[in-house]
mmCIF file of C-alpha atoms and ligand atoms in Angstrom:
data_model
loop_
_atom_site.group_PDB
_atom_site.id
_atom_site.type_symbol
_atom_site.label_atom_id
_atom_site.label_comp_id
_atom_site.label_asym_id
_atom_site.label_seq_id
_atom_site.Cartn_x
_atom_site.Cartn_y
_atom_site.Cartn_z
ATOM 1 C CA MET A 1 33.752 -21.634 24.224
ATOM 2 C CA LYS A 2 36.034 -23.680 26.399
ATOM 3 C CA ASP A 3 38.925 -22.105 28.277
ATOM 4 C CA GLU A 4 41.445 -24.213 26.378
ATOM 5 C CA HIS A 5 40.323 -22.778 23.071
ATOM 6 C CA MET A 6 39.977 -19.216 24.160
ATOM 7 C CA LEU A 7 43.623 -18.449 24.881
ATOM 8 C CA GLN A 8 46.647 -18.742 22.663
ATOM 9 C CA ASP A 9 49.005 -21.410 23.949
ATOM 10 C CA PRO A 10 52.335 -19.653 24.481
ATOM 11 C CA GLN A 11 54.248 -22.892 23.952
ATOM 12 C CA GLN A 12 52.883 -23.252 20.455
ATOM 13 C CA ASN A 13 54.360 -20.000 19.259
ATOM 14 C CA LYS A 14 57.258 -20.302 16.899
ATOM 15 C CA SER A 15 59.176 -17.099 17.604
ATOM 16 C CA GLY A 16 62.261 -16.771 19.818
ATOM 17 C CA VAL A 17 61.320 -16.583 23.473
ATOM 18 C CA THR A 18 59.801 -19.342 25.518
ATOM 19 C CA ARG A 19 58.333 -18.796 28.923
ATOM 20 C CA ARG A 20 61.252 -20.616 30.480
ATOM 21 C CA SER A 21 63.885 -18.532 28.677
ATOM 22 C CA PHE A 22 62.133 -15.316 29.635
ATOM 23 C CA LEU A 23 61.890 -16.301 33.259
ATOM 24 C CA LYS A 24 65.533 -17.301 33.266
ATOM 25 C CA ALA A 25 66.480 -13.915 31.861
ATOM 26 C CA ALA A 26 64.232 -12.135 34.312
ATOM 27 C CA THR A 27 65.810 -13.979 37.222
ATOM 28 C CA GLY A 28 69.310 -13.179 36.019
ATOM 29 C CA THR A 29 68.871 -9.487 35.336
ATOM 30 C CA ALA A 30 66.748 -8.876 38.387
ATOM 31 C CA ALA A 31 68.909 -10.672 40.926
ATOM 32 C CA GLY A 32 69.829 -8.578 43.909
ATOM 33 C CA ILE A 33 67.571 -5.657 43.129
ATOM 34 C CA GLY A 34 64.365 -6.693 44.781
ATOM 35 C CA ILE A 35 62.550 -8.362 41.939
ATOM 36 C CA SER A 36 64.378 -11.603 42.753
ATOM 37 C CA GLN A 37 61.916 -11.953 45.597
ATOM 38 C CA VAL A 38 59.280 -12.389 42.934
ATOM 39 C CA PHE A 39 61.294 -14.518 40.536
ATOM 40 C CA ASN A 40 62.555 -17.230 42.858
ATOM 41 C CA PRO A 41 62.692 -20.833 41.578
ATOM 42 C CA ALA A 42 59.467 -21.944 43.239
ATOM 43 C CA LEU A 43 57.642 -19.008 41.750
ATOM 44 C CA ILE A 44 59.099 -19.600 38.329
ATOM 45 C CA GLN A 45 57.506 -23.001 38.377
ATOM 46 C CA ALA A 46 54.241 -21.504 39.521
ATOM 47 C CA LEU A 47 54.451 -18.917 36.769
ATOM 48 C CA GLU A 48 55.024 -21.540 34.166
ATOM 49 C CA THR A 49 51.732 -23.184 34.916
ATOM 50 C CA GLY A 50 49.794 -20.297 36.451
ATOM 51 C CA LEU A 51 50.159 -17.602 33.827
ATOM 52 C CA GLU A 52 48.773 -19.692 31.051
ATOM 53 C CA ARG A 53 45.252 -19.753 32.373
ATOM 54 C CA HIS A 54 45.066 -16.269 33.796
ATOM 55 C CA PRO A 55 44.675 -13.768 30.990
ATOM 56 C CA VAL A 56 45.584 -10.127 31.333
ATOM 57 C CA LEU A 57 43.425 -7.665 29.423
ATOM 58 C CA TRP A 58 45.055 -4.241 28.997
ATOM 59 C CA ILE A 59 42.979 -1.188 28.119
ATOM 60 C CA GLN A 60 44.127 2.378 27.530
ATOM 61 C CA GLY A 61 42.306 5.548 28.463
ATOM 62 C CA GLN A 62 43.629 9.066 28.835
ATOM 63 C CA GLY A 63 47.407 8.675 28.848
ATOM 64 C CA CYS A 64 50.344 9.053 26.486
ATOM 65 C CA THR A 65 51.055 5.307 26.024
ATOM 66 C CA GLY A 66 54.363 5.967 27.777
ATOM 67 C CA CYS A 67 53.537 3.223 30.273
ATOM 68 C CA SER A 68 53.307 0.675 27.463
ATOM 69 C CA VAL A 69 56.368 2.105 25.742
ATOM 70 C CA SER A 70 58.367 1.861 28.960
ATOM 71 C CA LEU A 71 57.416 -1.785 29.218
ATOM 72 C CA LEU A 72 57.923 -2.551 25.526
ATOM 73 C CA ASN A 73 61.352 -0.973 25.249
ATOM 74 C CA SER A 74 62.989 -2.190 28.335
ATOM 75 C CA VAL A 75 63.437 -5.927 28.670
ATOM 76 C CA GLU A 76 65.588 -8.372 26.770
ATOM 77 C CA PRO A 77 64.121 -10.621 25.415
ATOM 78 C CA SER A 78 61.585 -8.371 23.797
ATOM 79 C CA ILE A 79 58.773 -7.464 26.139
ATOM 80 C CA ALA A 80 56.358 -7.754 23.227
ATOM 81 C CA ASP A 81 57.147 -11.466 23.173
ATOM 82 C CA VAL A 82 56.855 -11.589 26.919
ATOM 83 C CA LEU A 83 53.459 -9.945 26.944
ATOM 84 C CA LEU A 84 52.048 -11.961 24.090
ATOM 85 C CA LYS A 85 53.506 -15.342 24.927
ATOM 86 C CA VAL A 86 54.554 -15.400 28.541
ATOM 87 C CA ILE A 87 51.991 -13.367 30.415
ATOM 88 C CA SER A 88 49.032 -14.426 28.291
ATOM 89 C CA LEU A 89 48.207 -10.859 27.413
ATOM 90 C CA GLN A 90 45.065 -11.231 25.362
ATOM 91 C CA PHE A 91 44.189 -7.622 24.611
ATOM 92 C CA HIS A 92 46.486 -4.626 24.258
ATOM 93 C CA PRO A 93 45.550 -1.801 21.850
ATOM 94 C CA THR A 94 49.180 -0.883 21.045
ATOM 95 C CA VAL A 95 50.636 -4.299 20.306
ATOM 96 C CA MET A 96 47.790 -6.565 19.206
ATOM 97 C CA ALA A 97 47.197 -7.258 15.547
ATOM 98 C CA SER A 98 43.443 -7.471 15.932
ATOM 99 C CA GLU A 99 41.415 -4.285 15.592
ATOM 100 C CA GLY A 100 37.942 -2.794 15.512
ATOM 101 C CA GLU A 101 34.840 -4.684 16.515
ATOM 102 C CA THR A 102 36.601 -8.064 16.329
ATOM 103 C CA ALA A 103 39.119 -6.948 18.935
ATOM 104 C CA LEU A 104 36.420 -5.617 21.251
ATOM 105 C CA GLU A 105 34.381 -8.787 20.874
ATOM 106 C CA ASN A 106 37.485 -10.727 21.884
ATOM 107 C CA LEU A 107 37.977 -8.450 24.895
ATOM 108 C CA TYR A 108 34.426 -9.021 26.086
ATOM 109 C CA GLY A 109 34.494 -12.717 25.167
ATOM 110 C CA ILE A 110 37.564 -13.401 27.297
ATOM 111 C CA ALA A 111 36.239 -11.323 30.173
ATOM 112 C CA LYS A 112 33.047 -13.399 30.182
ATOM 113 C CA ALA A 113 34.832 -16.753 29.784
ATOM 114 C CA TYR A 114 37.305 -15.941 32.557
ATOM 115 C CA LYS A 115 34.999 -14.036 34.879
ATOM 116 C CA GLY A 116 36.717 -13.523 38.230
ATOM 117 C CA ARG A 117 39.911 -15.088 36.878
ATOM 118 C CA PHE A 118 41.423 -12.420 34.649
ATOM 119 C CA SER A 119 43.299 -9.250 35.488
ATOM 120 C CA LEU A 120 42.320 -5.968 33.939
ATOM 121 C CA ALA A 121 45.270 -3.619 33.409
ATOM 122 C CA ILE A 122 44.175 -0.013 33.045
ATOM 123 C CA GLU A 123 46.610 2.501 31.544
ATOM 124 C CA GLY A 124 45.724 6.185 31.551
ATOM 125 C CA ALA A 125 43.116 8.103 33.485
ATOM 126 C CA ILE A 126 39.376 7.649 33.003
ATOM 127 C CA PRO A 127 37.790 10.818 31.562
ATOM 128 C CA THR A 128 34.373 11.051 33.170
ATOM 129 C CA ALA A 129 33.135 14.428 31.879
ATOM 130 C CA ALA A 130 30.686 14.718 28.939
ATOM 131 C CA ASP A 131 29.334 11.258 29.622
ATOM 132 C CA GLY A 132 32.747 9.700 28.903
ATOM 133 C CA LYS A 133 32.857 11.057 25.347
ATOM 134 C CA TYR A 134 36.469 12.259 25.618
ATOM 135 C CA CYS A 135 37.721 8.708 25.231
ATOM 136 C CA ILE A 136 35.964 6.257 22.919
ATOM 137 C CA LEU A 137 37.649 2.858 22.742
ATOM 138 C CA GLY A 138 35.672 1.600 19.770
ATOM 139 C CA GLU A 139 32.286 0.438 18.589
ATOM 140 C CA MET A 140 30.340 -2.728 19.101
ATOM 141 C CA GLY A 141 26.942 -3.358 17.514
ATOM 142 C CA HIS A 142 26.939 0.225 16.184
ATOM 143 C CA LYS A 143 27.276 1.558 19.707
ATOM 144 C CA GLU A 144 30.216 3.648 20.841
ATOM 145 C CA LEU A 145 32.017 2.270 23.853
ATOM 146 C CA SER A 146 33.734 4.835 26.029
ATOM 147 C CA MET A 147 36.503 4.147 28.520
ATOM 148 C CA VAL A 148 33.890 4.791 31.220
ATOM 149 C CA ASP A 149 31.539 2.163 29.720
ATOM 150 C CA VAL A 150 34.260 -0.459 29.378
ATOM 151 C CA VAL A 151 35.702 0.020 32.862
ATOM 152 C CA LYS A 152 32.218 -0.025 34.398
ATOM 153 C CA GLU A 153 31.422 -3.281 32.663
ATOM 154 C CA LEU A 154 34.722 -5.177 32.813
ATOM 155 C CA ALA A 155 36.218 -4.090 36.140
ATOM 156 C CA PRO A 156 33.518 -5.787 38.269
ATOM 157 C CA MET A 157 34.101 -9.007 36.290
ATOM 158 C CA ALA A 158 37.883 -9.006 36.838
ATOM 159 C CA GLY A 159 39.635 -10.853 39.655
ATOM 160 C CA SER A 160 41.962 -7.896 40.093
ATOM 161 C CA VAL A 161 42.746 -4.585 38.475
ATOM 162 C CA LEU A 162 46.177 -3.126 37.821
ATOM 163 C CA ALA A 163 46.259 0.648 37.586
ATOM 164 C CA VAL A 164 49.358 1.041 35.426
ATOM 165 C CA GLY A 165 50.979 4.459 35.581
ATOM 166 C CA THR A 166 50.292 7.549 37.640
ATOM 167 C CA CYS A 167 47.421 8.623 35.369
ATOM 168 C CA ALA A 168 45.547 5.377 36.029
ATOM 169 C CA ALA A 169 46.512 5.231 39.689
ATOM 170 C CA TYR A 170 45.839 8.804 40.775
ATOM 171 C CA GLY A 171 44.742 10.853 37.735
ATOM 172 C CA GLY A 172 48.245 12.111 36.937
ATOM 173 C CA ILE A 173 48.856 14.574 34.122
ATOM 174 C CA PRO A 174 45.305 14.423 32.659
ATOM 175 C CA ALA A 175 43.906 15.298 36.096
ATOM 176 C CA ALA A 176 46.310 18.201 36.632
ATOM 177 C CA GLU A 177 45.075 21.785 36.938
ATOM 178 C CA GLY A 178 42.717 22.600 34.072
ATOM 179 C CA ASN A 179 41.306 19.086 33.954
ATOM 180 C CA VAL A 180 38.406 19.667 31.556
ATOM 181 C CA THR A 181 37.848 15.985 30.810
ATOM 182 C CA GLY A 182 37.050 14.978 34.365
ATOM 183 C CA ALA A 183 40.090 12.679 34.323
ATOM 184 C CA THR A 184 39.924 10.333 37.299
ATOM 185 C CA GLY A 185 42.189 7.632 38.700
ATOM 186 C CA VAL A 186 40.949 4.050 39.018
ATOM 187 C CA VAL A 187 40.458 3.926 42.790
ATOM 188 C CA ASP A 188 38.444 7.155 42.809
ATOM 189 C CA PHE A 189 36.420 5.950 39.827
ATOM 190 C CA PHE A 190 35.710 2.672 41.629
ATOM 191 C CA LYS A 191 34.544 4.559 44.732
ATOM 192 C CA ASP A 192 32.231 6.727 42.627
ATOM 193 C CA ASN A 193 30.767 3.661 40.919
ATOM 194 C CA THR A 194 30.774 1.198 43.832
ATOM 195 C CA ILE A 195 33.146 -1.207 42.123
ATOM 196 C CA LYS A 196 34.764 -3.486 44.677
ATOM 197 C CA THR A 197 37.446 -5.321 42.645
ATOM 198 C CA PRO A 198 40.861 -5.125 44.343
ATOM 199 C CA VAL A 199 43.260 -2.643 42.747
ATOM 200 C CA VAL A 200 47.056 -2.670 42.642
ATOM 201 C CA ASN A 201 48.458 0.756 41.818
ATOM 202 C CA ILE A 202 51.682 0.755 39.798
ATOM 203 C CA PRO A 203 52.402 4.473 39.523
ATOM 204 C CA GLY A 204 55.239 6.200 37.709
ATOM 205 C CA CYS A 205 55.078 8.505 34.731
ATOM 206 C CA PRO A 206 55.943 6.117 33.267
ATOM 207 C CA PRO A 207 56.357 3.154 35.647
ATOM 208 C CA HIS A 208 59.544 1.098 35.568
ATOM 209 C CA PRO A 209 59.028 -2.119 33.556
ATOM 210 C CA ASP A 210 60.141 -4.222 36.550
ATOM 211 C CA TRP A 211 57.364 -2.649 38.619
ATOM 212 C CA ILE A 212 54.783 -3.705 36.047
ATOM 213 C CA VAL A 213 56.104 -7.192 35.289
ATOM 214 C CA GLY A 214 56.970 -7.843 38.934
ATOM 215 C CA SER A 215 53.540 -6.782 40.165
ATOM 216 C CA ILE A 216 51.780 -8.915 37.548
ATOM 217 C CA ALA A 217 53.995 -11.897 38.374
ATOM 218 C CA HIS A 218 53.283 -11.482 42.080
ATOM 219 C CA LEU A 219 49.584 -11.155 41.468
ATOM 220 C CA LEU A 220 49.415 -14.278 39.359
ATOM 221 C CA THR A 221 51.533 -16.458 41.619
ATOM 222 C CA LYS A 222 51.094 -15.215 45.176
ATOM 223 C CA GLY A 223 48.049 -12.965 44.919
ATOM 224 C CA ILE A 224 47.800 -9.280 45.682
ATOM 225 C CA PRO A 225 51.148 -7.971 46.932
ATOM 226 C CA GLU A 226 51.437 -6.025 50.164
ATOM 227 C CA LEU A 227 50.342 -2.466 49.412
ATOM 228 C CA ASP A 228 51.170 0.843 51.054
ATOM 229 C CA TYR A 229 48.706 3.549 52.070
ATOM 230 C CA ASP A 230 48.533 4.728 48.453
ATOM 231 C CA GLY A 231 47.795 1.250 47.119
ATOM 232 C CA ARG A 232 51.301 0.576 45.746
ATOM 233 C CA PRO A 233 53.314 -2.639 46.247
ATOM 234 C CA THR A 234 55.762 -2.031 49.094
ATOM 235 C CA LEU A 235 58.153 -4.353 47.239
ATOM 236 C CA PHE A 236 58.850 -1.517 44.802
ATOM 237 C CA PHE A 237 57.533 1.602 46.550
ATOM 238 C CA GLY A 238 58.443 0.955 50.176
ATOM 239 C CA GLU A 239 61.607 3.048 50.396
ATOM 240 C CA ASN A 240 62.178 6.789 50.353
ATOM 241 C CA ILE A 241 64.331 8.088 47.497
ATOM 242 C CA HIS A 242 66.045 10.803 49.519
ATOM 243 C CA GLU A 243 66.954 8.583 52.472
ATOM 244 C CA ASN A 244 68.676 6.146 50.104
ATOM 245 C CA CYS A 245 70.135 8.602 47.615
ATOM 246 C CA PRO A 246 73.862 8.411 46.858
ATOM 247 C CA ARG A 247 73.930 12.231 47.017
ATOM 248 C CA LEU A 248 72.662 12.398 50.597
ATOM 249 C CA GLU A 249 76.241 12.598 51.822
ATOM 250 C CA ALA A 250 76.803 15.661 49.643
ATOM 251 C CA LEU A 251 73.766 17.292 51.269
ATOM 252 C CA ASP A 252 75.184 16.555 54.725
ATOM 253 C CA GLU A 253 78.411 18.232 53.649
ATOM 254 C CA GLY A 254 76.564 21.208 52.186
ATOM 255 C CA ILE A 255 77.601 20.424 48.613
ATOM 256 C CA MET A 256 74.640 21.569 46.543
ATOM 257 C CA SER A 257 74.184 21.370 42.781
ATOM 258 C CA GLN A 258 73.352 24.613 41.033
ATOM 259 C CA THR A 259 73.175 23.021 37.589
ATOM 260 C CA LEU A 260 71.869 19.688 36.252
ATOM 261 C CA SER A 261 75.302 18.801 34.883
ATOM 262 C CA ASP A 262 77.005 18.974 38.274
ATOM 263 C CA PRO A 263 78.306 15.433 38.847
ATOM 264 C CA LYS A 264 78.271 15.305 42.682
ATOM 265 C CA GLY A 265 76.052 17.718 44.562
ATOM 266 C CA CYS A 266 72.631 17.252 46.119
ATOM 267 C CA ARG A 267 69.838 18.412 43.800
ATOM 268 C CA MET A 268 67.567 19.926 46.451
ATOM 269 C CA ASP A 269 68.169 23.555 45.470
ATOM 270 C CA ILE A 270 67.246 22.820 41.867
ATOM 271 C CA GLY A 271 63.969 21.160 42.719
ATOM 272 C CA CYS A 272 64.619 17.512 43.634
ATOM 273 C CA LYS A 273 61.441 15.975 45.126
ATOM 274 C CA GLY A 274 63.253 12.867 46.398
ATOM 275 C CA PRO A 275 62.415 13.655 50.041
ATOM 276 C CA ASN A 276 58.673 13.266 49.334
ATOM 277 C CA THR A 277 58.959 10.290 46.999
ATOM 278 C CA TYR A 278 58.797 6.536 47.616
ATOM 279 C CA ALA A 279 60.236 4.257 44.922
ATOM 280 C CA ASP A 280 63.313 2.091 44.416
ATOM 281 C CA CYS A 281 64.786 3.985 41.417
ATOM 282 C CA PHE A 282 67.958 4.726 43.422
ATOM 283 C CA LYS A 283 68.905 1.036 43.354
ATOM 284 C CA ARG A 284 66.918 -0.411 40.452
ATOM 285 C CA LYS A 285 67.880 2.389 38.060
ATOM 286 C CA TRP A 286 66.458 2.803 34.574
ATOM 287 C CA ASN A 287 67.388 2.002 30.972
ATOM 288 C CA GLY A 288 68.667 -1.458 31.776
ATOM 289 C CA GLY A 289 70.363 -0.272 34.971
ATOM 290 C CA MET A 290 72.320 2.522 33.235
ATOM 291 C CA ASN A 291 71.143 5.584 35.117
ATOM 292 C CA TRP A 292 68.280 7.275 36.932
ATOM 293 C CA CYS A 293 66.714 10.720 37.113
ATOM 294 C CA VAL A 294 68.974 12.109 39.855
ATOM 295 C CA ASP A 295 72.120 11.310 37.820
ATOM 296 C CA ASN A 296 71.273 13.895 35.195
ATOM 297 C CA SER A 297 68.308 15.830 36.483
ATOM 298 C CA VAL A 298 66.101 15.710 39.583
ATOM 299 C CA CYS A 299 63.467 13.369 40.934
ATOM 300 C CA ILE A 300 60.153 14.986 40.033
ATOM 301 C CA GLY A 301 58.159 12.669 42.291
ATOM 302 C CA CYS A 302 56.382 10.978 39.404
ATOM 303 C CA VAL A 303 55.050 8.080 41.507
ATOM 304 C CA GLU A 304 53.218 10.196 44.058
ATOM 305 C CA PRO A 305 49.506 10.976 44.273
ATOM 306 C CA GLY A 306 49.017 14.609 43.293
ATOM 307 C CA PHE A 307 51.737 14.482 40.629
ATOM 308 C CA PRO A 308 52.364 16.671 38.638
ATOM 309 C CA ASP A 309 50.697 19.593 40.453
ATOM 310 C CA SER A 310 52.175 18.704 43.834
ATOM 311 C CA ALA A 311 55.686 18.536 42.330
ATOM 312 C CA SER A 312 55.479 21.684 40.203
ATOM 313 C CA PRO A 313 57.472 23.676 39.293
ATOM 314 C CA PHE A 314 59.825 20.736 38.767
ATOM 315 C CA TYR A 315 63.059 22.729 38.961
ATOM 316 C CA GLU A 316 62.270 24.839 41.985
ATOM 317 C CA PRO A 317 62.764 23.755 45.605
ATOM 318 C CA ALA A 318 59.657 22.207 47.206
HETATM 319 FE FE1 FSX B 401 50.270 8.595 32.209
HETATM 320 FE FE2 FSX B 401 50.748 6.208 30.691
HETATM 321 FE FE3 FSX B 401 52.610 9.365 32.340
HETATM 322 FE FE4 FSX B 401 52.248 8.638 30.011
HETATM 323 O O1 FSX B 401 49.835 6.044 29.190
HETATM 324 S S1 FSX B 401 51.653 7.796 33.623
HETATM 325 S S2 FSX B 401 51.086 10.355 30.984
HETATM 326 S S3 FSX B 401 54.205 8.543 31.027
HETATM 327 O O2 FSX B 401 52.174 6.823 29.856
HETATM 328 O O3 FSX B 401 49.402 7.094 31.565
HETATM 329 FE FE1 SF4 B 402 67.678 13.909 48.361
HETATM 330 FE FE2 SF4 B 402 67.449 14.635 45.798
HETATM 331 FE FE3 SF4 B 402 69.520 15.478 47.262
HETATM 332 FE FE4 SF4 B 402 69.307 12.926 46.512
HETATM 333 S S1 SF4 B 402 69.580 14.682 45.183
HETATM 334 S S2 SF4 B 402 69.894 13.684 48.543
HETATM 335 S S3 SF4 B 402 67.080 12.614 46.639
HETATM 336 S S4 SF4 B 402 67.340 15.978 47.595
HETATM 337 FE FE1 SF4 B 403 59.928 9.050 39.124
HETATM 338 FE FE2 SF4 B 403 61.647 10.100 40.893
HETATM 339 FE FE3 SF4 B 403 61.905 7.562 40.138
HETATM 340 FE FE4 SF4 B 403 62.467 9.528 38.452
HETATM 341 S S1 SF4 B 403 63.542 9.073 40.363
HETATM 342 S S2 SF4 B 403 61.278 7.684 37.983
HETATM 343 S S3 SF4 B 403 60.914 11.080 38.986
HETATM 344 S S4 SF4 B 403 60.172 8.446 41.258
#
């Protein structure tokens, strides 16, 4: 099958958002908070042509789907439109209409047709125990396909892999103490199986939608973004939460919160893990820029390798 026929043409869709209107919105809402470096005018043009022929295939292993939900709930216009019509997302178990063997055949068909030219987004950890039986994605030709099988087969064919969420990046909650499923993060799984495809980690439990969309946009237009020691884009994970926290001044003055409802104090005594955490939540904020964890709770270090064990108990000082 020819490339042209394999992918849906986003421009032919009849519903609300066009690629141009999405990119305009993304530029507007993201201006001044870092993502504008991704969505500059030259890149918008590149996105308009580049995204169309670079499919993203999104598979889900051992996670809670919170990564997808974070993405789906957070952008206006609807991220579902964005993913289906702007980013050329060709497989996503939560949002696609297709199901069963047909869907899996499509997944494999696109991977083969676009070998070396598609990105594989992996959400959730990969459960390796019991021969991968803890996570079966479906059946093809009367054969069960586990997450392990699919990653082993598709990841080497991909041009790049996005490990979306802390579970995919580092193992996260499924790999916490008591990990009976052998839950493993993507990079460790690749090492164990000699898979060499480059990986971009987009941790967070869940990750901020800008981190996901921004990393994909960077990947598709400028290639792999600059990554830190833990494989995360420095664009989003290059700054320390504590050093940039608006409550740092309170700490310097010895004003410490004893309760989560305290409006001013530093949260260190009630467990804030900001000092060990690198992410731009302090300026990007969440829920459309409304608030972030430290406003009403503490930073639990959700983007760090070792989370959640290394950050537990959440409400006790580190
Ligand atoms: Fe993990 Fe994604 Fe935490 Fe959940 O599926 S990163 S458990 S918020 O959402 O993988
Ligand atoms: Fe640091 Fe947390 Fe205190 Fe902010 S609230 S200054 S991140 S310890
Ligand atoms: Fe995760 Fe901390 Fe950011 Fe909250 S503030 S999303 S816990 S890194």
